[in-house]
XYZ file of C-alpha atoms in Angstrom:
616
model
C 0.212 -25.093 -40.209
C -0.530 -25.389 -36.394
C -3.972 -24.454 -35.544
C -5.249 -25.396 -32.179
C -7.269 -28.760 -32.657
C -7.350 -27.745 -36.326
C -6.764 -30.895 -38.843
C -4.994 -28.771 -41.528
C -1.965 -29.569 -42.698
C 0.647 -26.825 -43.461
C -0.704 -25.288 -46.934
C 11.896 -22.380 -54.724
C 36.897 -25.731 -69.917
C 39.522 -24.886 -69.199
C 40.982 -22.050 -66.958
C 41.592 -17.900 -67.193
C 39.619 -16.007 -70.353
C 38.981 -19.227 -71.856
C 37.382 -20.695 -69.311
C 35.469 -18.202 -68.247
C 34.108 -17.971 -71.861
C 32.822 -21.615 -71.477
C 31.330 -20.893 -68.071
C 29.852 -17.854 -69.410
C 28.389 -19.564 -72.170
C 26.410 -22.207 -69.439
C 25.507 -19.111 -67.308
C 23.754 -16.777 -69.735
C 22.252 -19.488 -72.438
C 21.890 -21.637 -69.840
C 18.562 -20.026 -69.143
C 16.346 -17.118 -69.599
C 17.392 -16.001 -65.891
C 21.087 -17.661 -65.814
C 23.060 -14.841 -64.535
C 20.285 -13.693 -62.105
C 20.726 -17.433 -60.986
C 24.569 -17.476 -60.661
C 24.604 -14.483 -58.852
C 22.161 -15.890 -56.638
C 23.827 -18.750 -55.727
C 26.989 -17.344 -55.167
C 25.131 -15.240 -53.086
C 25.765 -17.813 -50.427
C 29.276 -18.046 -50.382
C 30.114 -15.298 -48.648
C 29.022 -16.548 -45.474
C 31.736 -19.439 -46.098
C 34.454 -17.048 -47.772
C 37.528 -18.069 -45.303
C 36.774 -21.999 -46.229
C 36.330 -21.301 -50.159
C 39.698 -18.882 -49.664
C 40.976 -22.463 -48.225
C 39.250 -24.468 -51.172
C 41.032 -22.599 -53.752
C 44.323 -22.427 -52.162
C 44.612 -25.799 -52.038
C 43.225 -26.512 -54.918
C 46.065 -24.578 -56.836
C 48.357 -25.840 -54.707
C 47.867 -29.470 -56.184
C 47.436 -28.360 -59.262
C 50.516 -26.971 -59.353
C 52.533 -29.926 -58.407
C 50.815 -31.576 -60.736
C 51.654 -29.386 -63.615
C 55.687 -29.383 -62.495
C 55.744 -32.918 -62.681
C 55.630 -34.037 -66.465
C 58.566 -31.587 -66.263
C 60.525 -33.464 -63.792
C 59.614 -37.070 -65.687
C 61.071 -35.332 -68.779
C 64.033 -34.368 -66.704
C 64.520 -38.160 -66.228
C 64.089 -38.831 -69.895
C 66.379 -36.474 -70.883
C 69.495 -37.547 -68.687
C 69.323 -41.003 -69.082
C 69.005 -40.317 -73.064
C 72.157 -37.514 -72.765
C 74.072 -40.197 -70.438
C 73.472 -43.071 -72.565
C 74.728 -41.573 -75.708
C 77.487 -40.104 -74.178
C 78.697 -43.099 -72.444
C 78.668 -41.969 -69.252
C 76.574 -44.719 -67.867
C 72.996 -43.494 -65.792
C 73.232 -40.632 -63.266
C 71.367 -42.891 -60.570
C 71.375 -40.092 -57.809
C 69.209 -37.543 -59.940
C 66.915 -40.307 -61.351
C 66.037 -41.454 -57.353
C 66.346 -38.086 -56.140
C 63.650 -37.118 -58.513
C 61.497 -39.605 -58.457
C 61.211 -39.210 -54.625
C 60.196 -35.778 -55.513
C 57.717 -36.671 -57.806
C 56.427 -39.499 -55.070
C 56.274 -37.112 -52.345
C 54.576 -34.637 -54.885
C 51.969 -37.198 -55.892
C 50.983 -37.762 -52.321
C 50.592 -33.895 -51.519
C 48.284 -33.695 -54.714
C 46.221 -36.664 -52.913
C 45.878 -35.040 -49.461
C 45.870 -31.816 -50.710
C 42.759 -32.560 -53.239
C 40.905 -34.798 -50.576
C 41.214 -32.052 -47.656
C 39.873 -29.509 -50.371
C 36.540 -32.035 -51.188
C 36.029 -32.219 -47.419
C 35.880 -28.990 -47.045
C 34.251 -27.905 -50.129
C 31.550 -30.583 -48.893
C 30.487 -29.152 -45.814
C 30.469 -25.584 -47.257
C 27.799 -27.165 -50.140
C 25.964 -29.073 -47.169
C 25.345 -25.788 -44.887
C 24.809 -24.118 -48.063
C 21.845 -26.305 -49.086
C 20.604 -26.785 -45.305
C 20.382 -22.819 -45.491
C 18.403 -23.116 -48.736
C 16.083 -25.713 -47.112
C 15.766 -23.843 -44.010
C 14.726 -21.012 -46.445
C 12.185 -23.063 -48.455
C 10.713 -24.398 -45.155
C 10.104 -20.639 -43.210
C 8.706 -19.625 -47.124
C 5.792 -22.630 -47.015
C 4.894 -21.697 -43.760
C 4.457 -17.923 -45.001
C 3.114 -18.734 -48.319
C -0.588 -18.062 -48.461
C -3.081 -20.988 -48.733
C -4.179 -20.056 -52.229
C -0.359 -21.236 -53.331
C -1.326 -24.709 -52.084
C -4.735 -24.302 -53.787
C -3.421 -23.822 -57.552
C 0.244 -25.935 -57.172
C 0.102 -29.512 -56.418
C 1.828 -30.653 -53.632
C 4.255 -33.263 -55.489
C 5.548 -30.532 -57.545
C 6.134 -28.433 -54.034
C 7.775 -31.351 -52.961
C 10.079 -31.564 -55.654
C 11.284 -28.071 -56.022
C 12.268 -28.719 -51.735
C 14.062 -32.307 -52.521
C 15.033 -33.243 -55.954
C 16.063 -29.641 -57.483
C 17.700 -28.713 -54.239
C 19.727 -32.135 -54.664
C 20.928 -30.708 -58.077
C 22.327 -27.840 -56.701
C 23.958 -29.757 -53.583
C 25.618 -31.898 -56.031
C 27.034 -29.407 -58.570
C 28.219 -27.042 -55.543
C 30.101 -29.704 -53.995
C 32.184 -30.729 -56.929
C 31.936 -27.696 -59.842
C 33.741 -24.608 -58.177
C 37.019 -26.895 -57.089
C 36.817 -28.226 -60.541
C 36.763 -24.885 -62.519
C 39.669 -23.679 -60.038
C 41.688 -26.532 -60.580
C 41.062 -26.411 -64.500
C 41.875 -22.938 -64.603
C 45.256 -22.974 -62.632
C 46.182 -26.396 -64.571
C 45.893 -24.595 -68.389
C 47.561 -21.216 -67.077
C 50.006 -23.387 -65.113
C 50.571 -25.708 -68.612
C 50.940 -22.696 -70.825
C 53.858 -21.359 -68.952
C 55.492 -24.818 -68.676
C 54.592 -25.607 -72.475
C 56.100 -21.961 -73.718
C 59.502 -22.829 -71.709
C 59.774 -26.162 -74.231
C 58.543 -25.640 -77.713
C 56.344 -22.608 -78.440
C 55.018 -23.706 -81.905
C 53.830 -26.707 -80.125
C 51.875 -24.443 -77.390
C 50.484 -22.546 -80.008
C 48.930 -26.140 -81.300
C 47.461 -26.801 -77.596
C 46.185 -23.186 -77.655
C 44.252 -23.497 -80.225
C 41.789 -26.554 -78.810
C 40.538 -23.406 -76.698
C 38.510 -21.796 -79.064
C 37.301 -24.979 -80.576
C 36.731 -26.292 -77.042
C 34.410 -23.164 -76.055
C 32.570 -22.580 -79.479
C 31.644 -26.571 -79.087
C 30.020 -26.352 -75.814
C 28.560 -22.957 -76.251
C 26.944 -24.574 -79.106
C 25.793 -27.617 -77.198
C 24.749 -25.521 -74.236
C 22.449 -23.060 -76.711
C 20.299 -26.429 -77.687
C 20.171 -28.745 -74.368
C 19.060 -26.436 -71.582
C 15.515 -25.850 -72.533
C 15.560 -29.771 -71.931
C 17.142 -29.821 -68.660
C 14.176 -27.144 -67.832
C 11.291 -29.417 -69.345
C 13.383 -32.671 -67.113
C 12.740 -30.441 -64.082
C 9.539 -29.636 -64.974
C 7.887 -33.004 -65.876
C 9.750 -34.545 -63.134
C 7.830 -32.288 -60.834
C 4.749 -32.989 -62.365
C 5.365 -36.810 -61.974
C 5.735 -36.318 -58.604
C 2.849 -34.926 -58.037
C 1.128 -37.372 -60.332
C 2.576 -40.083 -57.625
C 1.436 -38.185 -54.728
C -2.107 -37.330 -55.754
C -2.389 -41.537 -57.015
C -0.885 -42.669 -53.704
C -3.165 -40.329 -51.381
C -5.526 -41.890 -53.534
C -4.823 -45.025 -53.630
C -7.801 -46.762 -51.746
C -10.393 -44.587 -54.053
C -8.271 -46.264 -57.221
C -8.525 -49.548 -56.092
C -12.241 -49.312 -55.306
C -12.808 -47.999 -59.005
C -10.764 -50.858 -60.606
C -8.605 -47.707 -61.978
C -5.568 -49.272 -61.916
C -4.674 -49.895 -65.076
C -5.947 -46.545 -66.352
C -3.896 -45.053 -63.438
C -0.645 -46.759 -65.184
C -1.259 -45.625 -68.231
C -1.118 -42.220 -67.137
C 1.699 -42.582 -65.301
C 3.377 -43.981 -67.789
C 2.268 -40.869 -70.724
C 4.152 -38.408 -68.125
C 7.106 -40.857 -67.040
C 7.584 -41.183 -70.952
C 7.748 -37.486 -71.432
C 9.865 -37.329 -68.290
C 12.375 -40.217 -70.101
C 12.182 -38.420 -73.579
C 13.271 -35.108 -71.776
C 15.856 -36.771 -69.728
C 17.180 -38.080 -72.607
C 17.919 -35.806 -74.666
C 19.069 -33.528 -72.483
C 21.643 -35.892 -71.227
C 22.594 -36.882 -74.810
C 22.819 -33.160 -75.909
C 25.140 -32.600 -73.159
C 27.184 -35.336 -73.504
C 27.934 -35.030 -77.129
C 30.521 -32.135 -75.800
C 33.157 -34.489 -74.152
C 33.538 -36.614 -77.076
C 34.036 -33.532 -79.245
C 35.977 -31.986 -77.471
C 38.011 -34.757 -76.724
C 37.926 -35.306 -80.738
C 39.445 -32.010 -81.090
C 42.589 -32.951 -78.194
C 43.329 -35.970 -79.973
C 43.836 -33.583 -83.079
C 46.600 -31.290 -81.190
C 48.266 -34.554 -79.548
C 48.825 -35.950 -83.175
C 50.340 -32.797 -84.405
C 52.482 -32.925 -81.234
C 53.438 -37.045 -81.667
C 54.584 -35.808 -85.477
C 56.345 -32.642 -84.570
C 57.856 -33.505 -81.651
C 59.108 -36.818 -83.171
C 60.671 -34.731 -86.329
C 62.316 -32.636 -83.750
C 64.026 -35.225 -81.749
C 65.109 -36.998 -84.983
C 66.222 -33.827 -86.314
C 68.299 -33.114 -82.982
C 66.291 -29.971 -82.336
C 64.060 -30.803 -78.862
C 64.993 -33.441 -76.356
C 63.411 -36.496 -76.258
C 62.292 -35.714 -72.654
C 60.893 -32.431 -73.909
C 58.474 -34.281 -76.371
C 57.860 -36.719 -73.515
C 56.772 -33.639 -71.765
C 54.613 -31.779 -73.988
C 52.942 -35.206 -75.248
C 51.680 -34.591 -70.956
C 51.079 -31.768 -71.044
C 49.007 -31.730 -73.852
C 47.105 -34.613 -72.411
C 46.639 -32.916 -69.509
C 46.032 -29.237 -71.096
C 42.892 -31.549 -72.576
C 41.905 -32.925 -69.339
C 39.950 -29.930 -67.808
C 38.696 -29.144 -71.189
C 37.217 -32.358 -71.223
C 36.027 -32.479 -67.309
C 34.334 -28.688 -67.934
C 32.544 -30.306 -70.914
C 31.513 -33.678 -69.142
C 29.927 -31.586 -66.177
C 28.124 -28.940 -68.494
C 25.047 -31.461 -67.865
C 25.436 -31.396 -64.238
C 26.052 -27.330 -64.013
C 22.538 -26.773 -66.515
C 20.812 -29.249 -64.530
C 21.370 -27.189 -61.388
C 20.791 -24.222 -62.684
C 17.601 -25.497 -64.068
C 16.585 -26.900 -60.349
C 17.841 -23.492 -58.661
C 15.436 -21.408 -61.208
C 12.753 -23.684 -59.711
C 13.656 -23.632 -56.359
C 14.534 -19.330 -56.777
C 10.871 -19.567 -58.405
C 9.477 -20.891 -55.229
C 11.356 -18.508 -52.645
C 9.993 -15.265 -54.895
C 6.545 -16.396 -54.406
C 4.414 -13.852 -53.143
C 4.076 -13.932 -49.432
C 0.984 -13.778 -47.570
C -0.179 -9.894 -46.421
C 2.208 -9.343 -43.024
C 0.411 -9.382 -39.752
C 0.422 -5.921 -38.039
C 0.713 -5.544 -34.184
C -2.453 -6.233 -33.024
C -4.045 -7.604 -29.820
C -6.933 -9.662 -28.616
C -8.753 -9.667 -24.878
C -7.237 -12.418 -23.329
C -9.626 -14.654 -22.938
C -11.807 -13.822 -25.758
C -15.321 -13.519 -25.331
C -16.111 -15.381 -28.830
C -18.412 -12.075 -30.077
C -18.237 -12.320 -33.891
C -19.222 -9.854 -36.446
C -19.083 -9.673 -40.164
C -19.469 -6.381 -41.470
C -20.356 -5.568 -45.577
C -18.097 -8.721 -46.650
C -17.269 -9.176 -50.113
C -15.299 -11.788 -51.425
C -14.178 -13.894 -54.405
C -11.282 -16.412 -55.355
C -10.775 -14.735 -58.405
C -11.790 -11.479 -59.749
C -14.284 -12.903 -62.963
C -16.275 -14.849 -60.576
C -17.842 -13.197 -56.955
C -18.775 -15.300 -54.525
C -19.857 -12.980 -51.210
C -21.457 -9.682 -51.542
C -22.395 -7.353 -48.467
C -22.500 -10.430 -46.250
C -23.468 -8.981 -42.715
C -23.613 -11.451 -39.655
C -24.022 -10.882 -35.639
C -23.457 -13.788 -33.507
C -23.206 -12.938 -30.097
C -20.203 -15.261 -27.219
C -21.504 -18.971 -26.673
C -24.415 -18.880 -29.486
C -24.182 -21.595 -31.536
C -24.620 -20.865 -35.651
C -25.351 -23.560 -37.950
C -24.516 -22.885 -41.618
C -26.399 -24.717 -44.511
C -26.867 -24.485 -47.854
C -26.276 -26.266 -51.755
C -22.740 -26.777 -52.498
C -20.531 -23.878 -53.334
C -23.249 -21.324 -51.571
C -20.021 -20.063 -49.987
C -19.722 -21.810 -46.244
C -16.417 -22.973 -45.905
C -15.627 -19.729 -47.495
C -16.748 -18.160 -44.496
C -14.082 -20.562 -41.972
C -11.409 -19.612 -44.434
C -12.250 -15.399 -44.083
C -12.843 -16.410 -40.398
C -9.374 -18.077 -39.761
C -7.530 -15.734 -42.193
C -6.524 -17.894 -44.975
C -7.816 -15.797 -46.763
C -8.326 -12.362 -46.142
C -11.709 -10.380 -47.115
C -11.467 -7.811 -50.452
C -14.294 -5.910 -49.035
C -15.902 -4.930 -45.191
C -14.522 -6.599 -42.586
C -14.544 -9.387 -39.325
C -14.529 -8.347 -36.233
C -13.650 -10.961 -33.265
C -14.586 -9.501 -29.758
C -14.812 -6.004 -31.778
C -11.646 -5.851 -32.875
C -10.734 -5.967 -36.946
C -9.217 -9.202 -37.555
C -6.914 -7.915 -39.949
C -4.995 -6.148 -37.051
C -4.727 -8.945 -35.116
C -1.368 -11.475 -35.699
C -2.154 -15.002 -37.628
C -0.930 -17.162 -34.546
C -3.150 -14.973 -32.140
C -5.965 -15.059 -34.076
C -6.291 -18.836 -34.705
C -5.064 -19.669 -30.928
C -8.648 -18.719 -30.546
C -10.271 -21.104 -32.349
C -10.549 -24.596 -32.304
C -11.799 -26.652 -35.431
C -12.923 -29.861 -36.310
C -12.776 -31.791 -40.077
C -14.586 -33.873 -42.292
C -11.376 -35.552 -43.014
C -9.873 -36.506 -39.806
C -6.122 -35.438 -39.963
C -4.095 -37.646 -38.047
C -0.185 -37.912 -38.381
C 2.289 -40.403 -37.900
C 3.087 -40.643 -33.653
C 1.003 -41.690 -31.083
C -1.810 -41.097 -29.710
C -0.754 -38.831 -26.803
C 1.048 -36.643 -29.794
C -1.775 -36.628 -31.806
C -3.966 -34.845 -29.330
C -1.316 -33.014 -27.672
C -0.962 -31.414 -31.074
C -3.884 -29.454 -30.193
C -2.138 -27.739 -26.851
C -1.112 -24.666 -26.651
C 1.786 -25.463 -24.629
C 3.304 -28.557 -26.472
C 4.118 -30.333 -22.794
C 0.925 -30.929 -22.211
C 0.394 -32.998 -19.199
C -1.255 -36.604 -19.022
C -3.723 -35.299 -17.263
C -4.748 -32.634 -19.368
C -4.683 -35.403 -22.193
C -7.032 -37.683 -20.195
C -9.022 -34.566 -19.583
C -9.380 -34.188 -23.610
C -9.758 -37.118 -24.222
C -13.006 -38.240 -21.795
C -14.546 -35.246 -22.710
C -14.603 -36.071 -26.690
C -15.715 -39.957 -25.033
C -12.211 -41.100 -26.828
C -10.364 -41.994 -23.627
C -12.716 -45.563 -24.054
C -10.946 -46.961 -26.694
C -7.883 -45.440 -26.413
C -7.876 -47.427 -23.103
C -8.440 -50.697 -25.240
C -5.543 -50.111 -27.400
C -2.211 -52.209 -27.103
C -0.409 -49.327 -26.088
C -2.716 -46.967 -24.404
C -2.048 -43.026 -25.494
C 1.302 -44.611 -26.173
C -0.238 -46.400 -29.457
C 1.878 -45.929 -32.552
C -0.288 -44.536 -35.375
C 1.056 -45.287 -38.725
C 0.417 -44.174 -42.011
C -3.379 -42.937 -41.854
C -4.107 -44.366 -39.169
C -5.303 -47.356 -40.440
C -5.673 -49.540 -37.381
C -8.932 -47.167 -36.025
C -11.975 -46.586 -37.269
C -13.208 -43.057 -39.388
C -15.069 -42.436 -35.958
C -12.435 -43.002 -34.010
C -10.668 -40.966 -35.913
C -12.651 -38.066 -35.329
C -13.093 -38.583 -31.428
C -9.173 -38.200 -31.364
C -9.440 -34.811 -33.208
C -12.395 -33.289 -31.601
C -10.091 -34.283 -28.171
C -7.197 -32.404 -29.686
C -10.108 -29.309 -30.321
C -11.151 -30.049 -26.569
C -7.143 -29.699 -25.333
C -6.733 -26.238 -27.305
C -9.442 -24.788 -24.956
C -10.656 -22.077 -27.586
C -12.897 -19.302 -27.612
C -14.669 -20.222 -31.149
C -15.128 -23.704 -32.087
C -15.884 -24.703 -35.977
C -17.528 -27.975 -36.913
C -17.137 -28.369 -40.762
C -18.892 -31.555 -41.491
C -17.739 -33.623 -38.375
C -19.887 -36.008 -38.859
C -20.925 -36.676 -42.377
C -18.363 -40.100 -42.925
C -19.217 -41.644 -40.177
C -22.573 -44.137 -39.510
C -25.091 -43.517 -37.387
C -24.612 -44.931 -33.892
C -21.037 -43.165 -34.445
C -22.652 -39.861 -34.941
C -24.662 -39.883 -31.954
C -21.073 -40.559 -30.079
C -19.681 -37.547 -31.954
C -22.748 -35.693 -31.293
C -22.314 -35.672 -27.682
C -18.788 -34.825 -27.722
C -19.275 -32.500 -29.655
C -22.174 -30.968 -27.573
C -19.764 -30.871 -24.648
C -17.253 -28.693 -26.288
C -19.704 -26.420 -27.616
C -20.593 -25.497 -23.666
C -19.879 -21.881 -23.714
C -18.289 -21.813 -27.036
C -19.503 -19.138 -30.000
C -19.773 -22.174 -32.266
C -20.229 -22.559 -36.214
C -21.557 -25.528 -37.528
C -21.521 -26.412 -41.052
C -23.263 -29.702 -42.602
C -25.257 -31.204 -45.089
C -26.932 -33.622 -43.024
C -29.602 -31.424 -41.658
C -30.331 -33.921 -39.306
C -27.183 -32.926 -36.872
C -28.306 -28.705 -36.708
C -32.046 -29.263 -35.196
C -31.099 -28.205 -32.289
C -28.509 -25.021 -33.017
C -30.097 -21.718 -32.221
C -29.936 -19.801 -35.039
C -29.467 -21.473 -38.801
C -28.338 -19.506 -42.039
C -29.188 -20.716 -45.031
C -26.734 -19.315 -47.618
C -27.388 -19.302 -50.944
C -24.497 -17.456 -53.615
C -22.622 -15.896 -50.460
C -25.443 -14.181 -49.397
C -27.999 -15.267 -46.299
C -31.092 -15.942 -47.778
C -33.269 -17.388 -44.710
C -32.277 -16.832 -40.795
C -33.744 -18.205 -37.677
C -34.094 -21.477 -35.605
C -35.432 -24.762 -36.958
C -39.125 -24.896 -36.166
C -39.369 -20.872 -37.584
C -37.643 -22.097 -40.910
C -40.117 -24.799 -41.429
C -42.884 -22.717 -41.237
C -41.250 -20.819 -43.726
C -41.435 -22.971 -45.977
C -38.411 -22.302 -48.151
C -35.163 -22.934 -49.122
C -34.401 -25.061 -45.444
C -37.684 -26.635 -46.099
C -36.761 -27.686 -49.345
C -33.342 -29.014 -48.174
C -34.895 -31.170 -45.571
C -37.347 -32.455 -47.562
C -34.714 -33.520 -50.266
C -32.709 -34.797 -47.637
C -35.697 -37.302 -46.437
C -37.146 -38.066 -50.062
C -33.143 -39.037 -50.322
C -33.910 -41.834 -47.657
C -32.028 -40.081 -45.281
């Protein structure tokens, strides 16, 4: 989320009737939500249709060829056994010609089959980079109480790792199911030319194939969901623990951080596994059950040829056909793990993309340049409905004053910056910005008129220049604009004595400048945005003394002619602001400057004197 100068990061077997039974089976026990989630994802197709048309043509195509030719090698089996035992010697010409057909055959199936993966991977890759593009424009519209209650790791993993499953499955399942289901219809027919009874005996693995993975299917996806699931939570586990990871060492947590991990990467293995074992049980059943029907053939087959009733090559034939009528039994069963898995990861990532959106902006416009006159009018508000937090707040402040907001923790004052910048929007009353409702006015208008400053000093992987140019509204920004920024927030002094200048790589966060120096770099980026309302939310509580009185003054020049807020605990830094709030439970309790609060004697008194008693 891009606010100017603001340090907030942005806050889803077999082929025909048969086969379609076993798919059927994955799609609607899969899941609670299976068919709703095949539909879904098929949804995406169409936009590809000519290149899946081109998928399955080719696809059957090869398939075919390599149905005919068993056939053809039992051609060859049967003349040279008819030859032989006639005495006619071996009919050479017919056994070349058609092996040269079954070469050039072979080869077709090989291009044919690698042109239809090539194809069938790009239409998976836009596919997903459509999905991502999706997942991305939803974060950015999701509202900031979605980051508040999921953690980020989990976030992370619906966008990477569950959109990975369904890559995977997409690129290899359809082709699969189309060349299973062309290679059984394609077999049948072949099969009922040679020896009906023995088709009937190949049939009849169908049944047995489909009740065996239906079966299997039933018990194993509610695993697959609880692997996605605790996989997701481990990542966020790692996230929170790496973020982290200076506050663990500090503690000596280290070992107590492992043993957590490894409680959730246990339930993560125990899920993994037997979901995976589940699954997998169906391809050595069903295969159990092929091995069945290819004894029966072995024993009929033989009888027949002994009896003089089939062909040798015939038997030759069928014993191929039956090992290949098994084959996409067996390949449908092997990848039931893979198609559950992404079904499982597109329920998550579905789950993500039918979040609730944040309220719409309506067309609404703002003075340009804003005068900074801020109003709150009757505000209530509260995070969630059992628990208020603001009630009938009402609040003037007129362009350029400068408001400093104190109070205990959780009296409700970065509340007010989150009402104020529309991450939230208020239940009750309303905020008016130059008198105009904020509610009318769009998200990126509003908050290109305000400027903010952190605690926690944001900084991102790029250099220095970036980092403050982030702030710009126009992303060129110019070096002299940057210099601008940057002497006015008294950064541009130790920029200057970095190796590189504004050039200077920053890596990870930021770890080669101070905390102050830090926060010089982001109040430039709030000095480069040039807004109308600036908002200091605890600038300069990390930093040490000599540091703050650096920040101070920067932070005094950008609040020339600026409608500031200022929020702290160190009452120290608000002596000087012209009016004070003290806010206790979302309402004002005490108003007025510093020397009129004292003589109060009050709430701000007490505060202060807490404060110094503290040693501060």
């Amino acid at each position: 989320m891009a606010v100017n100068g603001m340090d907030i990061p942005s806050m889803a077997p077999g082929g025909g009737k048969p086969s379609s039974s076993i798919m059927a089976s994955v799609i609607e026990k899969g899941s609670g939500n299976g068919k709703k989630t095949f539909k879904r994802l098929m949804s995406y197709l169409p936009a590809h249709l000519w290149k899946v048309i081109l998928v399955l043509i080719l696809t059957a195509v090869s398939t075919t060829f390599a149905v005919i030719s068993p056939q053809l090698l039992g051609d060859v089996t049967t003349s040279l056994q008819t030859t032989v035992q006639a005495g006619l010697g071996v009919d050479f010409p017919f056994i070349i010609r058609t092996l040269m057909i079954l070469a050039v055959m072979y080869l077709a199936c090989f291009g044919l089959d690698y042109l239809a993966t090539w194809i069938m991977v790009g239409v998976a890759q836009k596919i997903i980079r459509t999905l991502r593009h999706e997942i991305n424009e939803k974060l950015s519209r999701l509202p900031l109480q979605y980051y508040d209650s999921h953690p980020y790791g989990d976030v992370m993993s619906r966008a990477t790792n569950d959109v990975d499953l369904v890559s995977q499955t997409l690129q290899t399942t359809l082709s699969q199911v189309v060349s299973a289901a062309v290679t059984i219809v394609g077999i049948t027919i072949m099969m009922l030319r040679i020896h009906p009874l023995l088709t009937v005996i190949c049939i009849l693995t169908l049944p047995a194939g489909a009740i065996i993975t239906r079966s299997i299917v039933q018990k194993s996806q509610k695993y697959f969901r609880r692997n996605s699931m605790f996989l997701g939570k481990l990542n966020g586990f790692i996230e929170e623990v790496f973020t982290g990871h200076h506050i663990v060492k500090a503690f000596g947590r280290e070992e107590a951080t492992m043993a957590d991990f490894d409680a959730d990467n246990r339930q993560l293995f125990k899920a993994g596994t037997v979901s995976q074992l589940a699954s997998g049980t169906s391809y050595p059943l069903n295969g159990l059950v092929s091995d069945l029907a290819y004894i029966a053939i072995c024993g009929i087959g033989g009888f027949g040829v002994l009896n003089g009733t089939i062909p040798l090559g015939d038997v030759q034939a069928m014993i191929q056909y039956s090992q290949k009528f098994s084959g996409p039994i067996g390949t449908l069963s092997n990848i039931t793990n893979s198609i559950q898995s992404a079904f499982a990861g597109a329920e998550r990532v579905f789950e993500l993309l039918d979040e609730p959106e944040q309220i719409p902006d309506e067309e609404g416009a703002l003075a340009s340049p804003t005068r900074g006159a801020i109003r709150f009018r009757d505000v209530s508000f509260s995070y969630s409905p059992d628990q208020s937090l603001i009630e009938h707040f009402n609040l003037d402040v007129a362009p350029g004053e400068s408001v400093a907001i104190v109070g205990h923790t959780g009296a409700g004052k970065t509340t007010l910056v989150n009402l104020l910048l529309r991450f939230y929007d208020v239940q009750e009353g309303a905020i008016e910005l130059d008198g105009v409702d904020i509610r009318s006015v769009p998200r990126e208008v509003l908050r290109s008129r305000f400027g903010m400053v952190l605690q926690d000093a944001w900084l991102f992987e790029g250099t220095v220049r970036e980092n403050i140019a982030y702030g710009a509204r126009d992303t060129a920004a110019d070096d002299k604009a940057l210099r601008k920024a940057a002497k006015a927030s008294f950064a541009d002094g130790f920029i200057s004595g970095l190796s590189e200048g504004y050039d200077t790589a920053l890596k990870g966060e930021a770890a080669g400048i101070s905390a102050g120096q830090r926060q010089l770099l982001t109040i430039a980026r709030a000095v480069i945005s040039d807004p109308s309302v600036l908002i200091l939310d605890e600038a300069t509580s990390s930093v040490d003394t000599r540091t703050e009185q650096l920040l101070q003054q920067a932070m005094e020049q950008l609040m020339q002619g600026r409608t500031t807020f200022i929020i702290a605990h160190r009452l120290s830094t608000i002596r000087h602001a012209k009016t004070i709030l003290v806010m206790d439970e979302g309402r004002i309790v005490e108003q007025g400057n510093h020397q009129q609060l004292m003589d109060k004697r009050g709430v701000y008194y007490e505060l202060l004197r807490a404060q110094f008693e503290g040693g501060e």
